[in-house]
Amino acid sequence: MKKVTIKTASDIALIKYWGKKDEILRLPENGSVSIKLDGLDTVTTVEFRDDLMADDITIEGESNNEETARVTKHLDRIRNLAGVKTFAKVVSQNTFPKGTGLSSSGSGFAALTFAAVASLELKLSERELSILARQGSGTACRCACGGFIEWLDGDTSETSYSVSLKPADYWDIRDVVVVVDEGKKKISSTEGHEAARTSPFYQARLDRIGNKIAQMKQAIEHKNFMELGSLAEKEALEFHSILLTSEIPLIAWYPGTVEVMQAVTDLRASGVPCYFTINTGFNVHVLTLPEYEKVVAEHLGKLSLVKKILSAKVGPAPKEIDQHLF
Ligand code: PMV
């Protein structure tokens, strides 16, 4: 059982996954489309060791019981597949703030899945890895792939997996990630998924989502940035309208979030192609083209409530690296 380290990027959903039709298997109510974000990475080292009496898990220097339990549960799935009982040492590190709505669980569980599977020398296809990662965290299903990705919702575990629509080098899009706070987000996506159905607008969203996915795939196919950005921004606002109208409203935005959204709208009106999207956190992803990245980052970096700016390109599928974390 070898020591394996995997590096993989988080992703940003252009069409979002919201609501589950099966809580245990993490089957989503709807399909989604995302891009991987090279620059917002998780690195995870896994080693199964006969001398361990329990899994030894450290995430960002800490061993938090809730997170450890979720990781152990996922390791159990992989141990079952391999038919072993050996415990593992796991160390994981992100290059971006965790738990702030930047999908650290997606890259985290994708990296864990790939590292544990490789460490136990299991031979799984990309589809099988995606299905396995999905059971750890929904968005990890997409992070198992690279480039421009579609998660097919599916009605069974075997049919709910992700595919890479286009590789990372297909189209150079940039994501200027605007951090307005590094504290933990208040909305747990697990509770949010459960509450989705309580919004009176949720069914209307589901009725239209197939069409939205088709439009987004067309925008990617034709490399139509204005169409992609505009669809992504409208989708983000629709997604937040579901959050806002759920029983127990979920208000994810901070004043800084709104400041960035308004600045992006103004910047676009001045001729700069840029569009925002936001998950359950308060930090804002601003999609733009490479030639405008600098101007977008400089402009948004000057806003009064902005703490820092991170920059990401379209990223690849998980890959093995030699730099182990222990
Ligand atoms: O994987 P979860 O349970 O954290 O779900 C997050 C869902 C969104 O980030 C809001 C949307 C998405 O598709 O990434």
XYZ file of C-alpha atoms and ligand atoms in Angstrom:
340
model
C 0.000 0.000 0.000
C 1.848 3.027 -1.244
C 1.718 6.619 -0.070
C -0.128 8.712 -2.682
C -0.572 12.469 -3.010
C -3.207 13.977 -5.263
C -3.652 17.592 -6.250
C -6.978 18.701 -7.568
C -8.859 21.905 -8.120
C -12.176 23.059 -6.781
C -14.826 24.037 -9.339
C -17.396 26.734 -9.906
C -20.872 25.722 -10.993
C -22.253 27.710 -13.917
C -25.558 25.823 -13.553
C -25.879 24.824 -9.921
C -26.726 21.633 -8.108
C -29.379 22.406 -5.510
C -31.561 19.823 -3.808
C -31.135 16.056 -3.556
C -33.471 13.289 -4.578
C -31.555 10.810 -2.455
C -29.833 12.050 0.674
C -27.722 8.942 1.355
C -26.483 8.424 -2.193
C -26.281 12.180 -2.825
C -28.308 12.005 -6.023
C -29.041 15.561 -7.117
C -32.480 16.784 -8.164
C -30.942 18.334 -11.248
C -27.882 18.116 -13.442
C -25.227 20.832 -13.286
C -22.396 22.314 -15.341
C -19.121 23.648 -13.950
C -15.540 24.588 -14.694
C -12.553 23.404 -12.707
C -10.542 26.182 -11.056
C -6.788 25.739 -11.381
C -5.383 27.901 -8.557
C -8.004 26.923 -5.974
C -6.488 23.557 -5.174
C -6.568 20.828 -2.564
C -3.537 18.615 -2.009
C -4.141 15.375 -0.090
C -1.739 12.612 0.940
C -3.090 9.202 1.945
C -1.214 6.221 3.334
C -2.848 3.036 4.651
C -0.689 1.692 7.492
C -0.796 -1.509 9.503
C 0.472 0.286 12.636
C -2.603 2.561 12.940
C -5.455 1.708 15.355
C -7.777 4.314 13.790
C -7.737 6.735 10.868
C -5.433 9.677 11.557
C -6.900 12.665 9.706
C -5.564 16.215 9.583
C -7.232 18.862 7.451
C -5.482 22.227 7.311
C -3.534 21.374 10.436
C -6.635 20.457 12.442
C -8.531 17.326 13.419
C -12.153 18.346 13.690
C -14.488 15.537 14.788
C -17.292 16.296 12.368
C -14.965 16.437 9.350
C -12.982 13.417 10.527
C -16.170 11.343 10.783
C -17.154 12.238 7.214
C -13.671 11.358 5.907
C -13.636 8.049 7.818
C -17.036 7.162 6.375
C -15.681 7.795 2.895
C -12.524 5.787 3.569
C -14.824 2.938 4.708
C -16.512 2.933 1.285
C -13.119 2.614 -0.389
C -11.864 -0.001 2.114
C -15.035 -2.039 1.404
C -14.344 -1.904 -2.324
C -10.769 -3.070 -1.784
C -11.750 -5.633 0.862
C -9.294 -4.293 3.461
C -9.648 -3.042 7.036
C -6.377 -1.112 7.322
C -6.586 2.427 8.723
C -5.117 5.429 6.918
C -3.175 8.554 7.668
C -4.636 11.478 5.731
C -3.247 14.999 5.541
C -4.987 17.610 3.419
C -4.233 21.230 2.634
C -6.032 23.853 0.529
C -4.569 26.831 -1.296
C -7.767 28.801 -0.655
C -10.040 29.515 2.332
C -12.100 26.473 3.325
C -15.797 26.559 4.254
C -16.431 29.958 2.723
C -18.520 28.807 -0.221
C -15.570 28.088 -2.522
C -16.364 24.374 -2.785
C -13.523 23.021 -0.644
C -15.553 19.860 0.005
C -15.689 19.192 -3.756
C -11.930 19.300 -4.300
C -11.344 17.762 -0.859
C -13.414 14.622 -1.434
C -12.215 14.261 -5.039
C -8.580 14.380 -3.863
C -9.319 11.960 -1.003
C -11.089 9.525 -3.351
C -8.309 9.517 -5.941
C -5.525 9.257 -3.338
C -7.179 6.442 -1.347
C -8.089 4.487 -4.488
C -4.544 4.782 -5.866
C -3.031 3.955 -2.493
C -5.045 0.710 -2.338
C -4.164 0.090 -5.997
C -7.796 -0.225 -7.053
C -8.331 0.124 -10.785
C -11.389 2.324 -11.349
C -12.573 4.212 -14.438
C -13.145 7.992 -14.401
C -16.870 7.276 -14.208
C -16.452 4.945 -11.218
C -14.209 7.490 -9.485
C -16.791 10.206 -10.075
C -19.594 8.015 -8.637
C -17.456 7.189 -5.606
C -16.416 10.816 -5.013
C -20.090 11.886 -5.235
C -20.912 9.829 -2.166
C -18.395 11.858 -0.122
C -19.574 15.254 -1.381
C -21.940 16.074 -4.242
C -19.648 18.562 -5.935
C -16.729 16.107 -5.662
C -18.561 14.140 -8.369
C -17.680 16.978 -10.771
C -14.209 17.616 -9.319
C -13.263 14.053 -10.312
C -13.150 15.366 -13.907
C -11.268 18.229 -15.568
C -11.991 21.270 -17.732
C -15.644 21.996 -18.536
C -17.812 19.452 -16.743
C -21.381 18.181 -16.710
C -22.829 16.161 -13.823
C -25.630 13.963 -15.149
C -28.226 13.842 -12.379
C -29.257 10.186 -12.865
C -31.893 8.222 -10.958
C -29.517 5.610 -9.569
C -26.015 5.680 -8.175
C -24.617 4.169 -11.385
C -26.207 6.826 -13.606
C -25.299 9.886 -11.514
C -21.763 10.799 -12.545
C -19.804 13.544 -14.269
C -18.195 13.806 -17.655
C -15.680 16.239 -19.015
C -17.399 18.162 -21.835
C -14.140 19.840 -22.896
C -10.588 19.654 -21.561
C -8.978 22.486 -19.583
C -7.073 23.873 -22.586
C -10.199 24.075 -24.759
C -10.990 27.689 -23.856
C -9.098 30.157 -21.668
C -11.582 31.646 -19.226
C -10.520 33.297 -15.965
C -12.231 33.359 -12.599
C -11.320 36.334 -10.436
C -12.368 35.128 -6.993
C -13.226 38.067 -4.783
C -12.858 37.272 -1.089
C -14.935 39.569 1.126
C -14.597 37.433 4.252
C -12.521 34.428 5.319
C -14.766 33.353 8.193
C -16.955 30.258 7.953
C -20.128 30.592 5.895
C -23.363 30.522 7.896
C -25.301 28.313 5.498
C -24.529 24.623 5.520
C -25.221 23.262 2.064
C -26.556 20.037 3.600
C -29.363 21.987 5.312
C -29.835 24.154 2.230
C -30.365 21.155 -0.071
C -33.051 19.913 2.334
C -34.776 23.291 2.438
C -34.818 23.775 -1.358
C -38.249 22.171 -1.820
C -39.818 24.621 0.618
C -39.292 27.499 -1.812
C -42.452 28.138 -3.852
C -40.190 28.731 -6.849
C -38.197 25.499 -6.656
C -40.453 23.484 -8.981
C -40.337 26.284 -11.558
C -36.548 26.072 -11.390
C -36.577 22.307 -11.939
C -38.999 22.675 -14.860
C -36.584 25.017 -16.648
C -33.232 23.571 -15.680
C -32.889 21.073 -18.540
C -33.227 23.921 -20.986
C -30.706 26.041 -19.070
C -28.166 23.219 -19.120
C -28.647 22.814 -22.883
C -28.111 26.566 -23.402
C -24.974 26.549 -21.254
C -23.541 23.604 -23.194
C -24.218 25.466 -26.443
C -22.402 28.552 -25.106
C -19.397 26.340 -24.273
C -19.562 24.610 -27.658
C -19.579 27.953 -29.487
C -17.106 29.620 -27.089
C -19.660 32.393 -26.651
C -18.385 34.143 -23.509
C -21.173 36.746 -23.254
C -23.771 33.984 -23.420
C -21.914 31.806 -20.883
C -21.428 34.721 -18.476
C -24.930 36.040 -18.779
C -26.473 32.572 -18.272
C -24.195 31.938 -15.270
C -25.050 35.269 -13.636
C -28.812 34.847 -14.135
C -28.523 31.302 -12.782
C -26.706 32.558 -9.667
C -29.459 35.087 -8.999
C -32.131 32.437 -9.542
C -30.309 30.062 -7.192
C -30.133 32.772 -4.518
C -33.823 33.529 -4.992
C -34.485 29.901 -4.016
C -32.299 30.375 -0.920
C -34.064 33.618 -0.023
C -37.525 32.099 -0.374
C -36.897 28.804 1.424
C -38.730 28.189 4.696
C -36.177 29.768 7.016
C -34.689 32.116 4.439
C -31.012 31.611 3.722
C -29.287 34.940 3.218
C -25.773 34.169 2.036
C -24.656 37.651 0.952
C -22.624 40.037 3.047
C -22.459 43.779 2.357
C -19.162 43.111 0.529
C -20.890 40.542 -1.706
C -23.431 43.114 -2.839
C -20.698 45.721 -3.320
C -18.902 43.328 -5.708
C -22.097 42.368 -7.567
C -22.890 46.023 -8.200
C -19.315 46.820 -9.235
C -19.331 43.923 -11.721
C -22.571 45.221 -13.237
C -21.081 48.727 -13.570
C -17.816 47.429 -14.986
C -19.719 45.440 -17.583
C -21.765 48.499 -18.511
C -18.443 50.284 -19.167
C -17.517 47.608 -21.727
C -15.548 45.017 -19.704
C -16.909 41.481 -20.197
C -17.327 40.164 -16.641
C -20.105 38.273 -14.870
C -20.556 37.146 -11.272
C -21.689 33.900 -9.753
C -21.974 32.943 -6.071
C -22.506 29.655 -4.235
C -23.809 29.347 -0.665
C -21.070 31.593 0.684
C -20.455 35.309 0.498
C -17.366 35.319 -1.738
C -17.902 36.140 -5.384
C -16.580 34.428 -8.511
C -16.150 36.859 -11.383
C -15.811 35.234 -14.784
C -13.874 37.108 -17.431
C -11.564 36.655 -20.414
C -7.741 36.629 -20.000
C -7.216 40.075 -21.566
C -9.559 41.644 -19.009
C -8.417 39.723 -15.923
C -5.988 42.412 -14.747
C -8.445 45.272 -15.066
C -11.199 43.277 -13.332
C -8.897 42.229 -10.465
C -7.519 45.761 -10.004
C -10.933 47.386 -10.091
C -12.563 44.939 -7.669
C -9.469 44.833 -5.441
C -9.974 48.550 -4.684
C -13.512 48.132 -3.324
C -13.868 49.064 0.331
C -15.132 45.676 1.581
C -12.860 43.404 -0.475
C -10.200 41.500 1.521
C -8.311 39.789 -1.264
C -8.427 38.535 -4.803
C -7.526 35.020 -5.967
C -7.112 34.106 -9.563
C -7.989 30.864 -11.302
C -7.800 29.384 -14.796
C -9.708 26.388 -16.114
C -8.126 23.412 -14.351
C -7.364 19.775 -15.130
C -8.597 16.489 -13.640
C -7.008 15.286 -10.357
C -3.365 14.345 -10.751
C -0.767 12.511 -8.721
C 2.197 14.576 -7.517
C 5.472 13.648 -5.797
C 5.397 16.278 -3.022
C 3.849 14.345 -0.124
C 2.460 16.256 2.871
C 4.087 13.848 5.368
O -21.611 19.785 -2.571
P -22.421 20.672 -1.669
O -23.402 19.924 -0.857
O -21.553 21.608 -0.864
O -23.372 21.598 -2.595
C -23.016 22.873 -3.029
C -23.885 23.318 -4.130
C -23.507 24.667 -4.738
O -22.161 24.986 -4.531
C -24.341 25.776 -4.143
C -23.793 24.625 -6.229
C -22.860 23.741 -7.006
O -23.355 23.082 -7.930
O -21.644 23.736 -6.749
